[in-house]
Short mmCIF file of C-alpha atoms in Angstrom, two decimals:
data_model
loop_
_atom_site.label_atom_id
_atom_site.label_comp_id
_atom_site.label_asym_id
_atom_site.label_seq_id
_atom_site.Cartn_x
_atom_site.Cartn_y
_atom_site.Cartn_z
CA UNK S 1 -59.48 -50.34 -20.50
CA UNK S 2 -57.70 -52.54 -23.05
CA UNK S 3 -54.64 -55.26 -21.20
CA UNK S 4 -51.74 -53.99 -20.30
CA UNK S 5 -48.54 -56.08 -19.60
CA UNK S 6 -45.48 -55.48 -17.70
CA UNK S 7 -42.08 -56.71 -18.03
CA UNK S 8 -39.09 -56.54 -16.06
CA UNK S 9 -35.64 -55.93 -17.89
CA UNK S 10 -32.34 -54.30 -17.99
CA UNK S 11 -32.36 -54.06 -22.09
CA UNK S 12 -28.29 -54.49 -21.90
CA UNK S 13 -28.89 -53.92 -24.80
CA UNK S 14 -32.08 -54.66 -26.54
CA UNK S 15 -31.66 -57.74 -28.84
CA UNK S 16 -33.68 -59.74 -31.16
CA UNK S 17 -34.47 -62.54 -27.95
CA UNK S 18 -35.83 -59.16 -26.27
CA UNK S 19 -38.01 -58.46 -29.23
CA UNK S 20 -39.47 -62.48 -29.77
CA UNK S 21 -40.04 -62.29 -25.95
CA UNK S 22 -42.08 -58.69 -26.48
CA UNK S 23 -44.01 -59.49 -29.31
CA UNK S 24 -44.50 -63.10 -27.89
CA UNK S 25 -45.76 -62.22 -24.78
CA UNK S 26 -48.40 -59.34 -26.70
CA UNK S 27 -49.69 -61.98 -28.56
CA UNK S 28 -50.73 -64.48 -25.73
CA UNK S 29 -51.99 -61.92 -23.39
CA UNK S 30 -53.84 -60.21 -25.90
CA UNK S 31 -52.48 -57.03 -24.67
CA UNK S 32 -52.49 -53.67 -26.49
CA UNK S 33 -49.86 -52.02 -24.07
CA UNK S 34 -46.57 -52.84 -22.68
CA UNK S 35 -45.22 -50.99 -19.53
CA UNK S 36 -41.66 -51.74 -18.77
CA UNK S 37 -39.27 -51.92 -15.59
CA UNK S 38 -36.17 -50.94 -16.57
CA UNK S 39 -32.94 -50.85 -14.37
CA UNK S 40 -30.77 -47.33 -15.02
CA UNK S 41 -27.46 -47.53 -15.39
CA UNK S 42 -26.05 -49.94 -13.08
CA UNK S 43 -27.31 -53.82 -13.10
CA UNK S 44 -28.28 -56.61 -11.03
CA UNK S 45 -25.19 -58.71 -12.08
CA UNK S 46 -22.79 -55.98 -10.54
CA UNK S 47 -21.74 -54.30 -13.76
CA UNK S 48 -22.63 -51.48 -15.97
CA UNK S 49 -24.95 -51.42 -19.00
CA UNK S 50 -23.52 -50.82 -21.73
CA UNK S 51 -25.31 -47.38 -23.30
CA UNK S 52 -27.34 -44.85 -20.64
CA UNK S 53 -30.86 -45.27 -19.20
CA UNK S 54 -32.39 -42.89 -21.85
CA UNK S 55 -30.83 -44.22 -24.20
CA UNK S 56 -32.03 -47.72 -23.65
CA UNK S 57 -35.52 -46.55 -23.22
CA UNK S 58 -35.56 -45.00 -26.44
CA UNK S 59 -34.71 -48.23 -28.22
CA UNK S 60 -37.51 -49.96 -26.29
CA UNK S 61 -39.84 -47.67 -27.10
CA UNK S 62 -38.75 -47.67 -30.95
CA UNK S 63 -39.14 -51.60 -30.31
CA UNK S 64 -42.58 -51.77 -28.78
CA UNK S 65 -42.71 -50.52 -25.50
CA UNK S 66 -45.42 -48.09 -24.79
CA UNK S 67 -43.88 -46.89 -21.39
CA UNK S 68 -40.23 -47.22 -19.68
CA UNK S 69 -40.28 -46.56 -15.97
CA UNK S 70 -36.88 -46.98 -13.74
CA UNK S 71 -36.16 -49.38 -11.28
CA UNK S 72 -33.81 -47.42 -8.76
CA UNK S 73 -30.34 -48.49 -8.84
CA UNK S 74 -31.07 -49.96 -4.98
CA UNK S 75 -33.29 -52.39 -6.26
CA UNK S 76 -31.16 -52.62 -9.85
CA UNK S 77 -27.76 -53.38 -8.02
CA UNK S 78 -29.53 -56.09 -5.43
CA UNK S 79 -29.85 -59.61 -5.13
CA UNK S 80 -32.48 -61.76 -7.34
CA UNK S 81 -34.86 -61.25 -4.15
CA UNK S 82 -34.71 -57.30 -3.87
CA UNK S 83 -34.34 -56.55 -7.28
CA UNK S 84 -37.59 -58.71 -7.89
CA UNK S 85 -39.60 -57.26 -5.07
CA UNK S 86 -38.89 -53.86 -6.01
CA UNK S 87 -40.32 -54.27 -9.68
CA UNK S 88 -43.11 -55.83 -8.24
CA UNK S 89 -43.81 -52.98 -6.14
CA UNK S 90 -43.69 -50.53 -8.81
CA UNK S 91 -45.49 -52.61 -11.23
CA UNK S 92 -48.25 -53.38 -9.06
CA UNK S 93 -48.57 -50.30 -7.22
CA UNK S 94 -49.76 -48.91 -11.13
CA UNK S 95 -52.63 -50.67 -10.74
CA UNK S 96 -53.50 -50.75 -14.22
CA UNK S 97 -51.06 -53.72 -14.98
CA UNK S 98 -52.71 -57.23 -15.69
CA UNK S 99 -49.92 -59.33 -16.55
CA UNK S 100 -46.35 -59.74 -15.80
CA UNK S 101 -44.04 -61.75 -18.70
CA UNK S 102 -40.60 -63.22 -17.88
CA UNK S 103 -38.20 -65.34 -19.84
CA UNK S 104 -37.44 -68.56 -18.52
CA UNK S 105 -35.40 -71.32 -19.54
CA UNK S 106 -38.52 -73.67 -19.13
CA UNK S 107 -41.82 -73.95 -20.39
CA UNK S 108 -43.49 -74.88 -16.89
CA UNK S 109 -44.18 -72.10 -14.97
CA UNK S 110 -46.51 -74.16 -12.15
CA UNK S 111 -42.68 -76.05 -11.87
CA UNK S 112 -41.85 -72.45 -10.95
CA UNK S 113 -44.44 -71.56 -8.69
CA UNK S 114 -44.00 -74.68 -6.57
CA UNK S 115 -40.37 -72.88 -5.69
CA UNK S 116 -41.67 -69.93 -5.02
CA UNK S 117 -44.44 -71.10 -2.69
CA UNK S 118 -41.70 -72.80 -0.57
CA UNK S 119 -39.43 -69.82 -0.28
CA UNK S 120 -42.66 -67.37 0.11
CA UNK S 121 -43.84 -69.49 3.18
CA UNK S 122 -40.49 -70.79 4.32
CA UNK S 123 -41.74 -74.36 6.40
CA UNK S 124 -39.52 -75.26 8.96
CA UNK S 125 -38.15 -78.66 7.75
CA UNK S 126 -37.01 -76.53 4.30
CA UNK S 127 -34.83 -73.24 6.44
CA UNK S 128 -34.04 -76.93 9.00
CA UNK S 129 -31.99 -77.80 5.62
CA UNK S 130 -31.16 -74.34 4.51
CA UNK S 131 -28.99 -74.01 7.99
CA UNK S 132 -27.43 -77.64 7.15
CA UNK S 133 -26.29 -76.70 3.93
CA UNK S 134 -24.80 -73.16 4.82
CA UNK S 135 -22.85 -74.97 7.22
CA UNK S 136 -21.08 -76.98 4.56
CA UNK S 137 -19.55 -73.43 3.89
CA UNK S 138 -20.86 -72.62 -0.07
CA UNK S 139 -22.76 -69.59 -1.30
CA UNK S 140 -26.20 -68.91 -0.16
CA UNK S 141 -27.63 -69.67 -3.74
CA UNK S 142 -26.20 -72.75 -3.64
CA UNK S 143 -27.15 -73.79 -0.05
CA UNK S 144 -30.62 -72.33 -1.37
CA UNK S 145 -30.93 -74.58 -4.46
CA UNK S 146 -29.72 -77.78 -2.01
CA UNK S 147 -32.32 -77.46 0.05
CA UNK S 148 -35.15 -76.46 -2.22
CA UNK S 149 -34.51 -80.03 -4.13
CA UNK S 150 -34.33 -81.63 -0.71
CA UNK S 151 -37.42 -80.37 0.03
CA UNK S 152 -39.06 -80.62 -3.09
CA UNK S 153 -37.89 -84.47 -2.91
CA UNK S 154 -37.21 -84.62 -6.75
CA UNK S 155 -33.11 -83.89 -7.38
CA UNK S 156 -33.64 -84.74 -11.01
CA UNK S 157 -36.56 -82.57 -12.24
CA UNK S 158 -35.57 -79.36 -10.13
CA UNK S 159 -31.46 -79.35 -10.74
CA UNK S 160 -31.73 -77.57 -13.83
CA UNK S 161 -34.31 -75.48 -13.10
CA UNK S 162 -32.75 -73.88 -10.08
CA UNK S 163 -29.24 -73.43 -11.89
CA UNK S 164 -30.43 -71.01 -14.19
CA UNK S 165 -30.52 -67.03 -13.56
CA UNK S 166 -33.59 -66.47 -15.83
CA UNK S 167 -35.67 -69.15 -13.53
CA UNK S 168 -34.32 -68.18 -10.42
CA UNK S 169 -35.32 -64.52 -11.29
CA UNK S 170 -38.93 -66.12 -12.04
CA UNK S 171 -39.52 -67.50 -9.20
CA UNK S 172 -38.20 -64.37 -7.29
CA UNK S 173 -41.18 -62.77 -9.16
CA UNK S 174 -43.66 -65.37 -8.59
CA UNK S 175 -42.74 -64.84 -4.63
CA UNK S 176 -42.75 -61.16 -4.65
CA UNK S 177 -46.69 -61.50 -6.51
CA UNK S 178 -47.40 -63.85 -3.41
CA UNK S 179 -45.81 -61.57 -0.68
CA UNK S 180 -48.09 -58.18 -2.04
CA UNK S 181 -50.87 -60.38 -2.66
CA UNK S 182 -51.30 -59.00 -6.55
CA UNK S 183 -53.34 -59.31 -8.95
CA UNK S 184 -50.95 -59.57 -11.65
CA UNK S 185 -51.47 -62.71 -13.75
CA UNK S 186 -47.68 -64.02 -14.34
CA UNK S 187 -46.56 -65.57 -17.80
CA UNK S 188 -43.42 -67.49 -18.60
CA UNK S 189 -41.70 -67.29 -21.75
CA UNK S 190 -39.20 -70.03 -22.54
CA UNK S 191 -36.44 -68.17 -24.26
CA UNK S 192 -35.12 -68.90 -28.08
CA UNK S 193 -32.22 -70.13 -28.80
CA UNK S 194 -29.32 -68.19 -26.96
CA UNK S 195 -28.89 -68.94 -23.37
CA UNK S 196 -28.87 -66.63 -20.36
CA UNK S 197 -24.76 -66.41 -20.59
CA UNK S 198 -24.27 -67.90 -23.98
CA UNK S 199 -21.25 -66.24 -25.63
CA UNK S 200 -21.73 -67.89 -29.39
CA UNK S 201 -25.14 -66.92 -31.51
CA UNK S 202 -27.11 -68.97 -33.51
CA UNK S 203 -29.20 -66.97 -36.86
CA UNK S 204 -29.85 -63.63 -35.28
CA UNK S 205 -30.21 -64.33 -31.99
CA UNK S 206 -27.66 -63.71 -29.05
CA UNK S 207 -27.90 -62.98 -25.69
CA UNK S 208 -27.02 -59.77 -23.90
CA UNK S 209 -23.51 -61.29 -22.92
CA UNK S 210 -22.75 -62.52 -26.19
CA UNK S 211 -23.28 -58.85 -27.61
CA UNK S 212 -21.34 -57.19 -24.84
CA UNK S 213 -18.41 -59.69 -25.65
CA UNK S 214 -18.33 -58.81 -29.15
CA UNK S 215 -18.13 -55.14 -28.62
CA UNK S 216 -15.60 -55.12 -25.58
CA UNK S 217 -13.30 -57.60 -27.66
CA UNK S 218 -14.38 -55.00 -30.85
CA UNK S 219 -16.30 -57.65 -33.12
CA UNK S 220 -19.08 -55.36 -34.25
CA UNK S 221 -19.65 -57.26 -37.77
CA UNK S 222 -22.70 -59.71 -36.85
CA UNK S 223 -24.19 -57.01 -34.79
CA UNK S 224 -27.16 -55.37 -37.09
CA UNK S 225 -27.95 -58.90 -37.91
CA UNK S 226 -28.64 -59.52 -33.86
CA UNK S 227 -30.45 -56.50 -32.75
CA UNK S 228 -33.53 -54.32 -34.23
CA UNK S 229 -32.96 -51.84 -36.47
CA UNK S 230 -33.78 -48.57 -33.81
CA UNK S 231 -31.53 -50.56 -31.22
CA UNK S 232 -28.84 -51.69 -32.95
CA UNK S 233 -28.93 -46.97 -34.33
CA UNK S 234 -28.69 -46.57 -31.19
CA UNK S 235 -26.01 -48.58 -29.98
CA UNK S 236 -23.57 -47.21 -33.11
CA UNK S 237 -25.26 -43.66 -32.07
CA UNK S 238 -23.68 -43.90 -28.50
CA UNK S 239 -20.17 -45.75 -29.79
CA UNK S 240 -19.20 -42.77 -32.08
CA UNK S 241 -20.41 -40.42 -29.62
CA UNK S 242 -17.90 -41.78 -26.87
CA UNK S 243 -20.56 -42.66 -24.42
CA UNK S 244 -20.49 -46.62 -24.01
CA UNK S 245 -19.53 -48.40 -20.69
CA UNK S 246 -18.43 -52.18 -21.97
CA UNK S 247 -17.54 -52.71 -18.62
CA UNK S 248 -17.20 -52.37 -14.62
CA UNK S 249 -13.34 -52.72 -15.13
CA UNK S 250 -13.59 -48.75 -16.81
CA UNK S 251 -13.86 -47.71 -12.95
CA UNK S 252 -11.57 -50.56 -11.82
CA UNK S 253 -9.01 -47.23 -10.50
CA UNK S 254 -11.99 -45.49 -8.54
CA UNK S 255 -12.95 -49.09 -7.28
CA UNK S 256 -9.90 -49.69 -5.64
CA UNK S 257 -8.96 -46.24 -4.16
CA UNK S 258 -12.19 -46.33 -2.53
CA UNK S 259 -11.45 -49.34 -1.11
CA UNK S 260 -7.90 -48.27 -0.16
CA UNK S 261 -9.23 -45.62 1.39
CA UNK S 262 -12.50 -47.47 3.20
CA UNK S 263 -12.16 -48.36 7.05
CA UNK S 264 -12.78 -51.37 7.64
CA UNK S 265 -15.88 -50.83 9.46
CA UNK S 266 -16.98 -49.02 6.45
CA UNK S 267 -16.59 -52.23 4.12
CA UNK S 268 -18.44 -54.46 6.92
CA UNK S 269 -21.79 -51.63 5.86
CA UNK S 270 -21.08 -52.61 2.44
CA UNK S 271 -24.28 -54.79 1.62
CA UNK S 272 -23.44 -58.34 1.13
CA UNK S 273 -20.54 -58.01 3.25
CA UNK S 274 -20.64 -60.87 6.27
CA UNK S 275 -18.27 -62.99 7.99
CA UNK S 276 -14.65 -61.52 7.66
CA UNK S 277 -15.61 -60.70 3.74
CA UNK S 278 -14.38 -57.42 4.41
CA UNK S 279 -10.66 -58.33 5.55
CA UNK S 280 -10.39 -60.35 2.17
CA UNK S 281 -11.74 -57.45 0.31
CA UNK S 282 -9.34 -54.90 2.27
CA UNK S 283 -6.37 -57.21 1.85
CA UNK S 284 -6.87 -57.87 -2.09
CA UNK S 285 -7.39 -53.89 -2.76
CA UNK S 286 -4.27 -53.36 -0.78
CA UNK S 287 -2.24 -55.76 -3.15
CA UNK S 288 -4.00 -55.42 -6.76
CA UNK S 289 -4.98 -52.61 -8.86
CA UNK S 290 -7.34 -54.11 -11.42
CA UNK S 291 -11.19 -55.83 -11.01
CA UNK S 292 -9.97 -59.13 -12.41
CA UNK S 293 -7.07 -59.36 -10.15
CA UNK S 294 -9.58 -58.53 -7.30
CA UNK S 295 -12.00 -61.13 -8.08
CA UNK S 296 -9.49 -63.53 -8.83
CA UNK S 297 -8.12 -63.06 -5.20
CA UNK S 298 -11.68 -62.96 -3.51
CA UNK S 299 -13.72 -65.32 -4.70
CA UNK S 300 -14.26 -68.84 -3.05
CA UNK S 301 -17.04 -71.29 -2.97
CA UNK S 302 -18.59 -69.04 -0.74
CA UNK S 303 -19.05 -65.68 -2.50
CA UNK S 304 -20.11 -65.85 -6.07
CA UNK S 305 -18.55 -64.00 -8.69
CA UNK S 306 -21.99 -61.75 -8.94
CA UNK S 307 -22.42 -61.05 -5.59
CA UNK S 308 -18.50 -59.75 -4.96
CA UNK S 309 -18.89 -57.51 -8.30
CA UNK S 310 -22.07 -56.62 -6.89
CA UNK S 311 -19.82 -55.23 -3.44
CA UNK S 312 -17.78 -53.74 -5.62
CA UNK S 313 -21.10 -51.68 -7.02
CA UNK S 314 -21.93 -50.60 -3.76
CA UNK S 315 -18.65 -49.17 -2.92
CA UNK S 316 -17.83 -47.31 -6.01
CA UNK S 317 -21.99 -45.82 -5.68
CA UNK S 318 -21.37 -45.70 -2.05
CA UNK S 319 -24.93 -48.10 -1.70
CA UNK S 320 -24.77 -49.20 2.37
CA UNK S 321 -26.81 -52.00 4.17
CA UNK S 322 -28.74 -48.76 5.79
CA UNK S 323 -29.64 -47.99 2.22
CA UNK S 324 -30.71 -50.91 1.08
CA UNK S 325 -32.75 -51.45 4.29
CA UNK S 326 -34.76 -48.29 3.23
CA UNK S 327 -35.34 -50.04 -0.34
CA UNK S 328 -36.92 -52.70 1.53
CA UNK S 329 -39.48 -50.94 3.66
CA UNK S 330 -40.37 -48.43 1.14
CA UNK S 331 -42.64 -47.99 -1.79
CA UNK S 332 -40.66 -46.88 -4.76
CA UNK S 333 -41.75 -43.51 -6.95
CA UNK S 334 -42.54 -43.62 -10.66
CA UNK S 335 -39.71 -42.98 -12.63
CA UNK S 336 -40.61 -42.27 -16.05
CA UNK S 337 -37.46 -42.53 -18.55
CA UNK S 338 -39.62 -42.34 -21.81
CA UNK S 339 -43.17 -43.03 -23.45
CA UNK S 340 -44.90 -43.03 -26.53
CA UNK S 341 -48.43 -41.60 -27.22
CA UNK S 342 -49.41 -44.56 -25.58
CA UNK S 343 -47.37 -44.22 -22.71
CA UNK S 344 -48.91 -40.91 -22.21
CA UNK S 345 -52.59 -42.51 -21.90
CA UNK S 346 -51.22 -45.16 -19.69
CA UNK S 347 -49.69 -42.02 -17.36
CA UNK S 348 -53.27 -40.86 -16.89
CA UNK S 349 -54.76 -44.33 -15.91
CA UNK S 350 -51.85 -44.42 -13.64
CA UNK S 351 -52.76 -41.39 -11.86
CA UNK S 352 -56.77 -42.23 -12.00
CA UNK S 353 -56.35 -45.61 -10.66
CA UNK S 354 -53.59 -44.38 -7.93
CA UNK S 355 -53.73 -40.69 -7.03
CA UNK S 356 -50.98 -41.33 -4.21
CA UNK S 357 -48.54 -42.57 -6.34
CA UNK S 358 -45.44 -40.02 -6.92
CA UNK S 359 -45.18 -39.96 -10.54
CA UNK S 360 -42.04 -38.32 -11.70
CA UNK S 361 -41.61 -36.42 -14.95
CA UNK S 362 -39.47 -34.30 -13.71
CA UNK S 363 -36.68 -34.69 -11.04
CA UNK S 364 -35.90 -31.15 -10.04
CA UNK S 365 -39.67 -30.31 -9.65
CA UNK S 366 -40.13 -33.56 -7.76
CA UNK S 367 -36.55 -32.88 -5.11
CA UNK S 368 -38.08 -29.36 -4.79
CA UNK S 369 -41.42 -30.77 -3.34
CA UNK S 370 -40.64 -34.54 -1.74
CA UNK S 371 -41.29 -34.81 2.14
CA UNK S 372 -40.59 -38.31 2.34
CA UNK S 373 -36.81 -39.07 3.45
CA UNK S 374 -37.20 -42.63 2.18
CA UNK S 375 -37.64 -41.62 -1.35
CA UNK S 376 -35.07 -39.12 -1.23
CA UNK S 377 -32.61 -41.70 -0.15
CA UNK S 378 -33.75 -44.05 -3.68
CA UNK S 379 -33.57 -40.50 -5.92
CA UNK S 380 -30.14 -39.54 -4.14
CA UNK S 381 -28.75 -42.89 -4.97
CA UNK S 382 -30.48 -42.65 -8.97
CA UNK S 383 -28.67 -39.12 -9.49
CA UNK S 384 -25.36 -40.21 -8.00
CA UNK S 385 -25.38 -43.42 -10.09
CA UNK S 386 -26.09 -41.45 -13.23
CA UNK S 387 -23.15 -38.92 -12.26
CA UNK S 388 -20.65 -41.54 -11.39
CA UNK S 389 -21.86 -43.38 -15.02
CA UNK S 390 -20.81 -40.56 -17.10
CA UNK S 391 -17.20 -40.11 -15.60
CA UNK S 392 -16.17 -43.78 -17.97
CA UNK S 393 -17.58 -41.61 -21.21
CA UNK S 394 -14.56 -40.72 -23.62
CA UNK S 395 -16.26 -37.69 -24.16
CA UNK S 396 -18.95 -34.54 -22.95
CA UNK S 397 -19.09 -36.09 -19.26
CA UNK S 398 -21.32 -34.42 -17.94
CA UNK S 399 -22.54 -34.06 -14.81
CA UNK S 400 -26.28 -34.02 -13.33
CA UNK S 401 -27.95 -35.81 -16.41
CA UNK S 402 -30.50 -36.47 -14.32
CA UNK S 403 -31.72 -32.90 -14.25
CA UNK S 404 -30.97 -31.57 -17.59
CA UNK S 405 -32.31 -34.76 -20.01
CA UNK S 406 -35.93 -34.48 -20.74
CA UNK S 407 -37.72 -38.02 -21.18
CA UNK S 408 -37.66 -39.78 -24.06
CA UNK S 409 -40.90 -38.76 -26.38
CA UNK S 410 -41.59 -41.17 -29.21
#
């Protein structure tokens, strides 16, 4: 069988940097198919994408993707280290995939691969520093990055490298590869131009928070020139239509009458919940009425912006630590959201290589026949995700999408 490659996105939306990455990454693998990871409709940042799952998928596919499989919104709504380890797992448990591509901010991936190796085997003089710096009293990522330079002994060549969310997701990856022992051959691509949270654009390329920006503050002018043609359709497509989700503060209402109405024991099972959080989080939903106020109340040195909208995810899904204990200890179905002809070959080496694998095409047929209570807690949490989504539509909310929208056929 010819290469296949597999990359890991959220396509929020799918931009021109997306597209240089694709065809970039096809080139220097030599590869003649392209399976991607997709999250649905919730993302590892804590907020919405902007258009649906299908959607999305069928602007990959239009843009080169030969196959668009789901990440579950446990893995999708995670931290860098669950939301990497979960791709893996579905990538690799294909076993038809040969590489894996990410965008980095570098061009050294063995730079990489050196901070992966420490957190994959975790020596006790590097967790020995970890504990010091939590004790200072910052955020975990932060501690993390202290000690990793400590460690590494070289402040000045690894600063940069682990400030950035496209690295740190990298090296998540590189670990995950080393913790399932795959065979995947990794591949870094440095990305062009626009940063990871750039808000300005330079030519025609932007990044995915630059494009959200200009459509939540209603500047859709420079738009065609920043996305492909079939995305950029697609994104107008789902404006007129009423179905776009610019942002988390849509549900900010829901958000905070759940957490009105939460115990506080309930908050404490919220994941990423520790240490009093959850009297700081009961106290600022008692007194606000708006995500920015929230936040703005919340967030210390601590807790990172991400990881509180991320808490905020988790109660408006209602995602618990049990939950995401299953997504750890489980491997993760097949999703399919959409394929093209080649897809459809690549769907048949999937099932060749791996006859185990739970391949769904269908999610009625599947719920009507699944035995396993760990994948019905993942599919539970996908369909509930989907039918929370679709109440922040202007229009035709509908409910169960998940069961009525056939996969995207290009």
């Amino acid at each position: 069988m010819s290469k296949v490659l597999g990359i890991i996105a959220e396509y929020n939306p799918f931009h021109n940097g997306h597209l240089y990455h694709l065809e970039k990454s096809k080139k220097e693998t030599n590869s003649n198919y392209t399976v991607a990871i997709m999250s649905g409709n919730f993302t590892q940042r804590g907020i919405t994408a902007l258009i649906d799952k299908w959607s999305r998928a069928s602007a990959a596919i239009q843009c080169g993707i030969d196959l668009v499989i789901e990440l579950p919104v446990l893995y999708a709504t995670s931290s860098a280290e669950n939301f990497a380890e979960g791709a893996i797992k579905i990538l690799d448990s294909l076993k038809i995939v040969d590489y894996l591509s990410f965008g980095t901010e570098i061009d050294d991936i063995e730079i990489l691969d050196k901070c992966a190796n420490v957190l994959y085997r975790e020596p006790k003089e590097y967790k020995t520093l970890l504990s010091h710096e939590l004790k200072k009293g910052i955020s975990y990522p932060k501690a993390r990055e202290n000690a990793l330079m400590m460690y590494l002994n070289d402040i000045r060549k690894f600063a940069n490298v682990l400030s950035s969310p496209n690295n740190i997701l990298g090296i998540e990856y590189l670990k995950a590869l080393k913790k399932l022992k795959s065979n995947i051959q990794p591949l870094s691509i440095s990305r062009y131009e626009a940063g990871y949270n750039d808000l300005s654009y330079t030519k025609n390329i932007a990044s995915s928070t630059a494009i959200r920006n200009m459509i939540k503050n209603n500047g859709f002018n420079a738009l065609a020139n920043l996305m492909p043609a079939p995305s950029y359709a697609t994104l107008v497509q789902n404006i007129k239509a009423g179905h776009i989700i610019p942002d988390i503060s849509i549900f900010q209402k829901e958000i905070i009458y759940l957490l009105r109405k939460m115990e506080m024991q309930e908050i404490t099972e919220l994941p990423g919940v520790s240490e009093g959080l959850e009297f700081a989080i009961k106290n600022a939903a008692n007194s606000c009425n708006s995500v920015v106020e929230f936040l703005n109340i919340v967030k210390s040195k601590r807790y990172t912006m991400t990881r509180l909208q991320r808490i905020l995810l988790y109660a408006l899904l209602g995602i618990t630590k049990k939950d995401m204990a299953v997504s750890k200890k489980v491997e993760p179905y097949v999703r399919v959201l959409g394929l093209n002809n080649k897809g459809k070959f690549l769907i048949s080496e999937i099932a060749k290589a791996n006859p185990k694998l739970e391949i769904v095409t269908s999610v009625k047929r599947f719920t009507g026949k699944n035995s396993n209570k760990n994948l019905k807690v993942l599919l539970d949490k996908d369909i509930w995700a989907t039918n929370v989504y679709t109440i922040g539509y202007e229009e035709d909310s509908w409910n169960n999408l998940d069961f009525t929208k056939k996969i995207v056929t290009l």
